[in-house]
Amino acid sequence: MEHFSIIQSLCRIGLGANEPAFRRQVERLQESLLASGAEKEAVVLARLLATSDKGSELRPSKLSLSGGMFRGERLNEKTPPPVDKETGAPLAEIRFPMDADTPLPILGFELQKALESLVMEWSNLDALGAMEVHPATSCLVYGLPGTGKTQIAIAIANRLNLPLVIARLDGLISSFLGTTARNIANLFHFANRYQCILLLDEFDAVAKIRDDPHEVGEIKRVVNTLLQSLDARARIGLTLAITNHENLLDKAIWRRFEVRIFIPLPETQSREKIISQYFPPLRLSDVQLGLVSWLTEGFSGADIETMSRNVKRYMALNPQEEFLAALRSYVLTNAGQGAREHQKLILSDQHELARALYKEDARVFNQANLASLFGKTQPTIARWLKAD
Ligand SMILES: Nc1ncnc2c1ncn2[C@@H]1O[C@H](COP(=O)(O)OP(=O)(O)OP(=O)(O)O)[C@@H](O)[C@H]1O
Ligand SMILES: [Mg+2]
């Protein structure tokens, strides 16, 4: 949407003043954006509202960049991205920083802190320089699909207020002998010339050419170019690489990364936070939150986000139905995700489900809560539980 980044900045500045009337207007704007189908912009405002809720002590500090690592020409909207010389296909997409308050995805406490401290390193180059140390300049993020890896890279770039040069390695790979290595070299040359973060997404794609026995010479050339390019860039700028298949990476490439971060599937506490982020405006009671968290064991953050949209659609069209019915419908149409045992139980008869939940956590799934969840009386629930 045109001019949205200005609207966003206005909202951020206004919300910082803690003025309830202003906040109300931002909420109205967010609601009408949502109603008019501008979902992306509505989510950005919802996040701004949520961050301003948490109070200033939790807001990411304004970062100022300094030092040699981010020197170079400035990228602007008109800078053409590097291209494959044979096909003219772009080798990277440039993403300009938008919102310095972009949150990191919800991660466990320790991991969140570790990432925050990396961002602090990259934004305090002068202080580090005084100690004669450099920040880590290459970081490999790996983990299962949908766990928020790309979102981490975007949040880091936004916080450092730097453009991201995003290369999808599968796009760089060419069937012409020698071209892949040249594409990689061109990409790094471009990134080194400008103030930016180089993001190598789907990084394992380079390893895939290895499957072809005719390509032994080619893969050697590609890996060597990549190693040399990574080494040279370490002195110039920040490189982030992302993969879902870290085991496919060449050992020498793996070792090049000073920081390697594994992003796990979210644990119970993180799942509850992710659910609380994506389910509104649907309001969940504590027991419903507990149930969704139990049902989504083994889900990624992206899976939970998709599920929330599914459940909201169902509840919007069937407002008279129980919340449980929405979850059942979701499970029936999204087989094979997460803990199979939990999916089976949600579809089984209510007595069995109630007993399983009570066994799982008698505090969250106590008789009163189960009664509200199943729309029954407490004595009925007590009878169900006794039948065990
Ligand atoms: N931990 C999380 N907290 C909040 N939202 C999350 C989390 N993980 C994923 N998401 C949501 O899922 C979306 C997709 O995540 P993202 O693309 O960053 O995952 P990924 O790990 O890069 O996946 P892939 O390996 O498939 O590329 C995010 O934009 C975000 O909306
Ligand atoms: Mg990704």
CSV table of C-alpha atoms and ligand atoms in Angstrom, one decimal:
chain,number,residue,atom,x,y,z
A,1,MET,CA,0.0,0.0,0.0
A,2,GLU,CA,1.3,3.4,-1.0
A,3,HIS,CA,2.7,5.5,1.9
A,4,PHE,CA,2.0,2.8,4.4
A,5,SER,CA,5.6,3.1,5.8
A,6,ILE,CA,4.9,6.7,6.7
A,7,ILE,CA,1.6,5.8,8.3
A,8,GLN,CA,3.4,3.1,10.2
A,9,SER,CA,6.0,5.6,11.5
A,10,LEU,CA,3.3,8.1,12.5
A,11,CYS,CA,1.6,5.4,14.5
A,12,ARG,CA,4.8,4.2,16.1
A,13,ILE,CA,5.7,7.7,17.2
A,14,GLY,CA,2.2,8.5,18.4
A,15,LEU,CA,1.8,5.3,20.3
A,16,GLY,CA,5.1,6.0,22.1
A,17,ALA,CA,3.4,9.0,23.7
A,18,ASN,CA,1.0,6.7,25.5
A,19,GLU,CA,-2.1,8.7,24.7
A,20,PRO,CA,-5.3,6.5,24.9
A,21,ALA,CA,-7.2,8.6,22.4
A,22,PHE,CA,-4.4,8.2,19.8
A,23,ARG,CA,-4.3,4.5,20.6
A,24,ARG,CA,-8.0,4.1,20.0
A,25,GLN,CA,-7.6,5.7,16.5
A,26,VAL,CA,-4.8,3.3,15.6
A,27,GLU,CA,-7.0,0.5,16.7
A,28,ARG,CA,-9.8,1.8,14.4
A,29,LEU,CA,-7.4,2.1,11.5
A,30,GLN,CA,-6.2,-1.4,12.1
A,31,GLU,CA,-9.7,-2.8,12.2
A,32,SER,CA,-10.7,-1.0,9.0
A,33,LEU,CA,-7.6,-2.1,7.2
A,34,LEU,CA,-8.4,-5.7,8.2
A,35,ALA,CA,-12.0,-5.3,7.1
A,36,SER,CA,-10.9,-3.9,3.7
A,37,GLY,CA,-8.6,-6.9,3.1
A,38,ALA,CA,-5.3,-5.1,3.7
A,39,GLU,CA,-4.3,-8.0,6.0
A,40,LYS,CA,-0.5,-7.4,5.9
A,41,GLU,CA,-0.8,-3.8,6.9
A,42,ALA,CA,-3.3,-4.7,9.7
A,43,VAL,CA,-0.9,-7.2,11.1
A,44,VAL,CA,1.9,-4.6,11.2
A,45,LEU,CA,-0.4,-2.2,13.1
A,46,ALA,CA,-1.5,-5.1,15.5
A,47,ARG,CA,2.2,-5.7,16.2
A,48,LEU,CA,2.8,-2.0,16.9
A,49,LEU,CA,-0.1,-2.0,19.3
A,50,ALA,CA,1.1,-5.1,21.0
A,51,THR,CA,4.6,-3.8,21.4
A,52,SER,CA,3.4,-0.5,22.8
A,53,ASP,CA,1.3,-2.5,25.2
A,54,LYS,CA,4.3,-4.2,26.7
A,55,GLY,CA,5.8,-0.9,27.9
A,56,SER,CA,8.9,0.9,26.9
A,57,GLU,CA,11.3,-1.4,28.7
A,58,LEU,CA,10.6,-4.2,26.3
A,59,ARG,CA,10.7,-2.2,23.2
A,60,PRO,CA,13.8,-2.9,21.1
A,61,SER,CA,16.3,-0.1,21.6
A,62,LYS,CA,16.9,2.3,18.7
A,63,LEU,CA,20.1,1.1,17.2
A,64,SER,CA,22.7,3.2,15.7
A,65,LEU,CA,25.2,1.7,13.2
A,66,SER,CA,28.8,2.5,13.2
A,67,GLY,CA,32.1,1.1,12.2
A,68,GLY,CA,33.6,-0.4,9.0
A,69,MET,CA,31.5,-3.4,8.7
A,70,PHE,CA,28.6,-1.6,7.1
A,71,ARG,CA,30.5,0.8,4.8
A,72,GLY,CA,29.8,1.0,1.2
A,73,GLU,CA,27.4,2.6,-1.2
A,74,ARG,CA,23.8,3.0,-0.2
A,75,LEU,CA,21.2,0.9,-2.0
A,76,ASN,CA,18.1,2.6,-3.3
A,77,GLU,CA,14.9,1.5,-5.0
A,78,LYS,CA,16.5,2.2,-8.4
A,79,THR,CA,19.6,0.1,-7.9
A,80,PRO,CA,19.3,-2.9,-10.3
A,81,PRO,CA,19.8,-6.3,-8.6
A,82,PRO,CA,22.6,-8.5,-10.0
A,83,VAL,CA,21.4,-10.8,-12.8
A,84,ASP,CA,22.4,-14.1,-14.4
A,85,LYS,CA,24.4,-12.9,-17.5
A,86,GLU,CA,23.0,-15.7,-19.7
A,87,THR,CA,19.3,-15.6,-18.8
A,88,GLY,CA,19.0,-12.1,-17.3
A,89,ALA,CA,17.2,-13.6,-14.3
A,90,PRO,CA,17.7,-11.7,-11.1
A,91,LEU,CA,20.1,-13.3,-8.7
A,92,ALA,CA,18.7,-11.6,-5.6
A,93,GLU,CA,15.8,-9.6,-4.3
A,94,ILE,CA,16.4,-6.4,-2.4
A,95,ARG,CA,14.2,-5.8,0.7
A,96,PHE,CA,14.5,-2.4,2.2
A,97,PRO,CA,14.1,-2.0,6.0
A,98,MET,CA,10.7,-1.1,7.2
A,99,ASP,CA,9.9,-1.2,10.8
A,100,ALA,CA,12.6,-1.0,13.4
A,101,ASP,CA,10.2,-2.6,15.9
A,102,THR,CA,9.7,-5.7,13.9
A,103,PRO,CA,9.6,-8.4,16.5
A,104,LEU,CA,11.7,-11.5,16.3
A,105,PRO,CA,9.5,-14.7,16.1
A,106,ILE,CA,8.5,-16.1,19.4
A,107,LEU,CA,11.4,-18.3,20.6
A,108,GLY,CA,12.4,-19.8,23.9
A,109,PHE,CA,13.8,-17.2,26.4
A,110,GLU,CA,17.5,-18.2,26.1
A,111,LEU,CA,17.4,-18.3,22.3
A,112,GLN,CA,15.6,-14.9,22.2
A,113,LYS,CA,18.3,-13.4,24.4
A,114,ALA,CA,21.1,-14.9,22.3
A,115,LEU,CA,19.7,-13.4,19.2
A,116,GLU,CA,19.2,-10.0,20.9
A,117,SER,CA,22.8,-10.0,22.0
A,118,LEU,CA,24.0,-10.7,18.4
A,119,VAL,CA,22.0,-7.7,17.2
A,120,MET,CA,23.6,-5.6,19.9
A,121,GLU,CA,27.0,-6.8,18.7
A,122,TRP,CA,26.3,-5.7,15.2
A,123,SER,CA,25.1,-2.3,16.3
A,124,ASN,CA,28.0,-1.6,18.6
A,125,LEU,CA,30.9,-2.0,16.3
A,126,ASP,CA,32.8,0.9,17.8
A,127,ALA,CA,32.6,-0.4,21.3
A,128,LEU,CA,33.8,-3.8,20.2
A,129,GLY,CA,36.6,-2.1,18.2
A,130,ALA,CA,37.8,-0.4,21.3
A,131,MET,CA,38.3,-3.9,22.8
A,132,GLU,CA,40.0,-5.0,19.6
A,133,VAL,CA,37.3,-7.5,18.9
A,134,HIS,CA,35.0,-7.9,15.9
A,135,PRO,CA,31.5,-9.0,15.9
A,136,ALA,CA,30.7,-12.3,14.2
A,137,THR,CA,30.1,-11.6,10.6
A,138,SER,CA,28.6,-14.9,9.4
A,139,CYS,CA,25.6,-16.6,10.9
A,140,LEU,CA,23.9,-19.9,9.8
A,141,VAL,CA,20.3,-20.4,11.0
A,142,TYR,CA,19.0,-23.9,10.6
A,143,GLY,CA,15.9,-25.8,11.7
A,144,LEU,CA,12.6,-27.3,10.5
A,145,PRO,CA,10.4,-25.5,7.9
A,146,GLY,CA,8.1,-22.8,9.2
A,147,THR,CA,10.0,-22.2,12.5
A,148,GLY,CA,10.6,-18.5,11.8
A,149,LYS,CA,14.1,-18.5,10.3
A,150,THR,CA,13.4,-16.1,7.4
A,151,GLN,CA,11.5,-13.9,9.8
A,152,ILE,CA,14.5,-13.7,12.1
A,153,ALA,CA,16.6,-12.4,9.2
A,154,ILE,CA,14.0,-9.8,8.3
A,155,ALA,CA,13.7,-8.7,11.9
A,156,ILE,CA,17.5,-8.4,12.3
A,157,ALA,CA,17.8,-6.3,9.1
A,158,ASN,CA,15.0,-4.1,10.1
A,159,ARG,CA,16.5,-3.5,13.5
A,160,LEU,CA,19.8,-2.7,12.0
A,161,ASN,CA,18.1,-0.5,9.5
A,162,LEU,CA,19.9,-2.2,6.6
A,163,PRO,CA,18.6,-3.6,3.3
A,164,LEU,CA,18.6,-7.3,2.9
A,165,VAL,CA,20.0,-8.7,-0.3
A,166,ILE,CA,18.1,-12.0,-0.5
A,167,ALA,CA,19.5,-14.7,-2.7
A,168,ARG,CA,17.7,-17.9,-3.2
A,169,LEU,CA,20.4,-20.3,-4.0
A,170,ASP,CA,18.2,-22.5,-6.1
A,171,GLY,CA,17.7,-19.4,-8.4
A,172,LEU,CA,21.5,-19.0,-8.7
A,173,ILE,CA,22.0,-22.5,-9.9
A,174,SER,CA,22.3,-22.7,-13.6
A,175,SER,CA,22.4,-25.7,-15.9
A,176,PHE,CA,25.3,-24.1,-17.8
A,177,LEU,CA,28.7,-25.3,-16.8
A,178,GLY,CA,30.6,-22.7,-14.9
A,179,THR,CA,27.6,-20.3,-14.7
A,180,THR,CA,26.6,-21.1,-11.1
A,181,ALA,CA,30.0,-20.3,-9.7
A,182,ARG,CA,30.0,-17.0,-11.7
A,183,ASN,CA,26.6,-16.2,-10.4
A,184,ILE,CA,27.7,-16.7,-6.8
A,185,ALA,CA,30.8,-14.5,-7.4
A,186,ASN,CA,28.6,-11.8,-8.9
A,187,LEU,CA,26.1,-11.9,-6.1
A,188,PHE,CA,28.9,-11.5,-3.5
A,189,HIS,CA,30.5,-8.7,-5.5
A,190,PHE,CA,27.2,-6.9,-5.5
A,191,ALA,CA,26.6,-7.4,-1.7
A,192,ASN,CA,30.2,-6.3,-0.9
A,193,ARG,CA,29.7,-3.1,-2.8
A,194,TYR,CA,26.7,-1.9,-0.8
A,195,GLN,CA,25.7,-1.4,2.8
A,196,CYS,CA,23.5,-4.4,3.3
A,197,ILE,CA,23.1,-7.8,4.9
A,198,LEU,CA,23.5,-10.7,2.5
A,199,LEU,CA,20.9,-13.4,3.1
A,200,LEU,CA,21.5,-16.8,1.5
A,201,ASP,CA,18.1,-18.4,1.9
A,202,GLU,CA,17.5,-22.1,1.0
A,203,PHE,CA,21.3,-22.4,1.4
A,204,ASP,CA,21.3,-26.2,1.1
A,205,ALA,CA,20.4,-25.9,-2.6
A,206,VAL,CA,24.1,-25.7,-3.4
A,207,ALA,CA,24.6,-29.1,-2.0
A,208,LYS,CA,21.9,-30.6,-4.2
A,209,ILE,CA,24.0,-30.4,-7.4
A,210,ARG,CA,26.2,-33.0,-5.7
A,211,ASP,CA,23.6,-35.7,-6.5
A,212,ASP,CA,24.5,-35.5,-10.1
A,213,PRO,CA,27.5,-37.7,-10.8
A,214,HIS,CA,28.3,-35.8,-14.0
A,215,GLU,CA,28.7,-32.6,-12.0
A,216,VAL,CA,31.7,-33.5,-9.8
A,217,GLY,CA,33.9,-30.8,-11.3
A,218,GLU,CA,31.1,-28.3,-11.2
A,219,ILE,CA,30.2,-28.8,-7.6
A,220,LYS,CA,33.9,-28.4,-6.6
A,221,ARG,CA,34.0,-25.1,-8.5
A,222,VAL,CA,30.8,-23.9,-6.8
A,223,VAL,CA,31.9,-24.9,-3.3
A,224,ASN,CA,35.3,-23.3,-3.8
A,225,THR,CA,33.8,-20.1,-5.1
A,226,LEU,CA,31.4,-20.1,-2.1
A,227,LEU,CA,34.2,-20.6,0.4
A,228,GLN,CA,36.4,-17.9,-1.1
A,229,SER,CA,33.4,-15.5,-1.3
A,230,LEU,CA,32.4,-16.2,2.3
A,231,ASP,CA,36.0,-15.6,3.4
A,232,ALA,CA,36.4,-12.4,1.6
A,233,ARG,CA,33.0,-11.1,2.7
A,234,ALA,CA,33.8,-11.8,6.4
A,235,ARG,CA,36.0,-8.7,6.4
A,236,ILE,CA,33.4,-6.6,4.6
A,237,GLY,CA,29.8,-7.3,5.8
A,238,LEU,CA,27.3,-9.4,7.5
A,239,THR,CA,26.1,-12.7,5.9
A,240,LEU,CA,23.2,-14.7,7.1
A,241,ALA,CA,22.5,-18.2,5.7
A,242,ILE,CA,19.4,-20.3,6.2
A,243,THR,CA,18.8,-23.9,5.7
A,244,ASN,CA,16.3,-26.7,6.5
A,245,HIS,CA,18.9,-29.4,5.7
A,246,GLU,CA,22.0,-28.6,7.6
A,247,ASN,CA,23.3,-32.1,7.1
A,248,LEU,CA,23.5,-31.6,3.4
A,249,LEU,CA,26.0,-28.8,3.8
A,250,ASP,CA,29.7,-29.3,3.0
A,251,LYS,CA,31.7,-29.5,6.2
A,252,ALA,CA,34.1,-26.7,5.0
A,253,ILE,CA,31.1,-24.4,4.4
A,254,TRP,CA,29.6,-25.3,7.8
A,255,ARG,CA,32.8,-24.3,9.5
A,256,ARG,CA,32.9,-20.9,7.8
A,257,PHE,CA,30.0,-19.7,9.9
A,258,GLU,CA,31.1,-18.3,13.2
A,259,VAL,CA,27.6,-18.4,14.6
A,260,ARG,CA,25.3,-21.4,14.1
A,261,ILE,CA,21.8,-21.2,15.5
A,262,PHE,CA,19.4,-24.1,15.6
A,263,ILE,CA,15.7,-23.0,15.7
A,264,PRO,CA,13.7,-25.8,17.3
A,265,LEU,CA,10.0,-26.4,17.1
A,266,PRO,CA,8.2,-24.3,19.8
A,267,GLU,CA,7.9,-25.7,23.3
A,268,THR,CA,4.6,-25.4,25.3
A,269,GLN,CA,5.3,-21.9,26.6
A,270,SER,CA,6.3,-20.5,23.2
A,271,ARG,CA,3.3,-22.3,21.6
A,272,GLU,CA,1.0,-20.5,24.0
A,273,LYS,CA,2.5,-17.2,23.1
A,274,ILE,CA,2.3,-17.9,19.4
A,275,ILE,CA,-1.4,-18.9,19.8
A,276,SER,CA,-2.0,-15.7,21.7
A,277,GLN,CA,-0.4,-13.8,18.9
A,278,TYR,CA,-2.4,-15.3,16.0
A,279,PHE,CA,-5.8,-16.3,17.4
A,280,PRO,CA,-7.2,-12.8,18.1
A,281,PRO,CA,-9.7,-11.3,17.5
A,282,LEU,CA,-11.0,-14.8,18.5
A,283,ARG,CA,-10.8,-14.7,22.3
A,284,LEU,CA,-9.7,-18.0,23.9
A,285,SER,CA,-10.4,-18.9,27.5
A,286,ASP,CA,-7.4,-20.4,29.5
A,287,VAL,CA,-8.7,-23.9,29.0
A,288,GLN,CA,-9.2,-23.3,25.2
A,289,LEU,CA,-5.6,-21.9,25.0
A,290,GLY,CA,-4.4,-25.0,26.9
A,291,LEU,CA,-6.3,-27.3,24.5
A,292,VAL,CA,-4.9,-25.6,21.4
A,293,SER,CA,-1.4,-25.7,22.8
A,294,TRP,CA,-1.8,-29.4,23.6
A,295,LEU,CA,-3.2,-30.1,20.1
A,296,THR,CA,-0.3,-28.2,18.4
A,297,GLU,CA,2.5,-30.2,20.0
A,298,GLY,CA,5.0,-30.8,17.2
A,299,PHE,CA,3.7,-27.8,15.1
A,300,SER,CA,5.9,-25.1,13.8
A,301,GLY,CA,5.0,-21.4,14.3
A,302,ALA,CA,3.9,-21.2,10.7
A,303,ASP,CA,1.6,-24.3,11.2
A,304,ILE,CA,0.0,-22.6,14.2
A,305,GLU,CA,-0.5,-19.4,12.2
A,306,THR,CA,-2.2,-21.3,9.4
A,307,MET,CA,-4.3,-23.2,11.9
A,308,SER,CA,-5.5,-20.0,13.5
A,309,ARG,CA,-6.8,-18.7,10.2
A,310,ASN,CA,-8.6,-22.0,9.7
A,311,VAL,CA,-10.3,-22.0,13.1
A,312,LYS,CA,-11.2,-18.3,12.7
A,313,ARG,CA,-12.9,-19.0,9.4
A,314,TYR,CA,-14.8,-21.9,10.9
A,315,MET,CA,-16.0,-19.9,13.9
A,316,ALA,CA,-17.0,-16.9,11.7
A,317,LEU,CA,-19.2,-19.1,9.6
A,318,ASN,CA,-20.5,-21.3,12.4
A,319,PRO,CA,-20.8,-19.0,15.4
A,320,GLN,CA,-23.3,-21.2,17.1
A,321,GLU,CA,-20.9,-24.2,17.2
A,322,GLU,CA,-18.5,-25.2,20.0
A,323,PHE,CA,-14.8,-24.3,19.8
A,324,LEU,CA,-14.1,-28.0,19.9
A,325,ALA,CA,-16.0,-28.5,16.6
A,326,ALA,CA,-13.7,-26.0,14.9
A,327,LEU,CA,-10.6,-27.9,16.1
A,328,ARG,CA,-12.1,-31.2,14.9
A,329,SER,CA,-12.8,-29.7,11.5
A,330,TYR,CA,-9.2,-28.4,11.3
A,331,VAL,CA,-7.8,-31.8,12.2
A,332,LEU,CA,-9.9,-33.6,9.7
A,333,THR,CA,-8.8,-31.3,6.9
A,334,ASN,CA,-5.1,-31.2,7.9
A,335,ALA,CA,-4.1,-34.8,8.6
A,336,GLY,CA,-0.5,-35.8,9.4
A,337,GLN,CA,0.6,-32.8,11.4
A,338,GLY,CA,2.1,-32.7,14.9
A,339,ALA,CA,1.4,-35.3,17.6
A,340,ARG,CA,-0.7,-38.0,16.0
A,341,GLU,CA,-2.0,-39.3,19.3
A,342,HIS,CA,-3.4,-35.8,20.1
A,343,GLN,CA,-5.1,-35.5,16.7
A,344,LYS,CA,-6.7,-39.0,17.2
A,345,LEU,CA,-8.0,-38.1,20.6
A,346,ILE,CA,-9.6,-34.8,19.5
A,347,LEU,CA,-11.6,-36.9,17.0
A,348,SER,CA,-12.4,-39.6,19.5
A,349,ASP,CA,-15.5,-39.6,21.8
A,350,GLN,CA,-15.7,-36.8,24.3
A,351,HIS,CA,-15.3,-39.0,27.4
A,352,GLU,CA,-12.0,-40.3,26.1
A,353,LEU,CA,-10.8,-36.8,25.2
A,354,ALA,CA,-11.8,-35.4,28.6
A,355,ARG,CA,-10.0,-38.2,30.5
A,356,ALA,CA,-6.8,-37.7,28.4
A,357,LEU,CA,-6.8,-34.0,29.0
A,358,TYR,CA,-7.4,-34.4,32.7
A,359,LYS,CA,-4.5,-36.9,32.8
A,360,GLU,CA,-2.3,-34.5,30.8
A,361,ASP,CA,-2.7,-31.6,33.2
A,362,ALA,CA,-5.3,-31.8,36.0
A,363,ARG,CA,-4.8,-28.1,36.9
A,364,VAL,CA,-5.6,-26.6,33.5
A,365,PHE,CA,-8.1,-29.3,32.5
A,366,ASN,CA,-9.9,-29.5,35.9
A,367,GLN,CA,-13.5,-30.5,36.2
A,368,ALA,CA,-14.8,-26.9,36.0
A,369,ASN,CA,-12.7,-26.1,32.9
A,370,LEU,CA,-13.6,-29.3,31.2
A,371,ALA,CA,-17.3,-28.6,31.9
A,372,SER,CA,-17.0,-25.2,30.1
A,373,LEU,CA,-15.0,-26.7,27.3
A,374,PHE,CA,-17.5,-29.5,26.6
A,375,GLY,CA,-20.6,-27.4,27.5
A,376,LYS,CA,-21.6,-29.9,30.2
A,377,THR,CA,-22.2,-29.7,33.9
A,378,GLN,CA,-19.5,-30.5,36.4
A,379,PRO,CA,-21.2,-33.7,37.7
A,380,THR,CA,-21.4,-35.0,34.2
A,381,ILE,CA,-17.6,-34.4,33.7
A,382,ALA,CA,-17.0,-36.0,37.1
A,383,ARG,CA,-18.9,-39.1,35.9
A,384,TRP,CA,-16.9,-39.2,32.7
A,385,LEU,CA,-13.7,-39.0,34.6
A,386,LYS,CA,-14.7,-41.8,37.0
A,387,ALA,CA,-15.5,-44.2,34.2
A,388,ASP,CA,-11.7,-44.5,33.7
B,1,LIG,N1,8.2,-18.8,16.4
B,1,LIG,C1,7.3,-18.1,15.7
B,1,LIG,N2,6.6,-17.0,16.3
B,1,LIG,C2,5.7,-16.3,15.6
B,1,LIG,N3,5.4,-16.5,14.3
B,1,LIG,C3,6.1,-17.5,13.7
B,1,LIG,C4,7.0,-18.3,14.3
B,1,LIG,N4,7.5,-19.2,13.4
B,1,LIG,C5,6.9,-19.0,12.3
B,1,LIG,N5,6.0,-18.0,12.4
B,1,LIG,C6,5.1,-17.5,11.3
B,1,LIG,O1,5.3,-18.3,10.2
B,1,LIG,C7,5.7,-17.5,9.1
B,1,LIG,C8,6.7,-18.3,8.3
B,1,LIG,O2,7.9,-18.4,9.0
B,1,LIG,P1,9.3,-18.3,8.2
B,1,LIG,O3,9.1,-18.1,6.8
B,1,LIG,O4,10.2,-17.3,8.9
B,1,LIG,O5,9.8,-19.8,8.5
B,1,LIG,P2,11.1,-20.5,7.9
B,1,LIG,O6,11.7,-21.2,9.1
B,1,LIG,O7,11.9,-19.5,7.2
B,1,LIG,O8,10.4,-21.6,7.0
B,1,LIG,P3,11.0,-22.3,5.7
B,1,LIG,O9,12.1,-23.2,6.1
B,1,LIG,O10,9.8,-23.0,5.1
B,1,LIG,O11,11.5,-21.2,4.7
B,1,LIG,C9,6.3,-16.2,9.7
B,1,LIG,O12,6.2,-15.1,8.9
B,1,LIG,C10,5.5,-16.0,10.9
B,1,LIG,O13,4.3,-15.4,10.5
B,2,MG,MG,12.4,-19.4,5.1
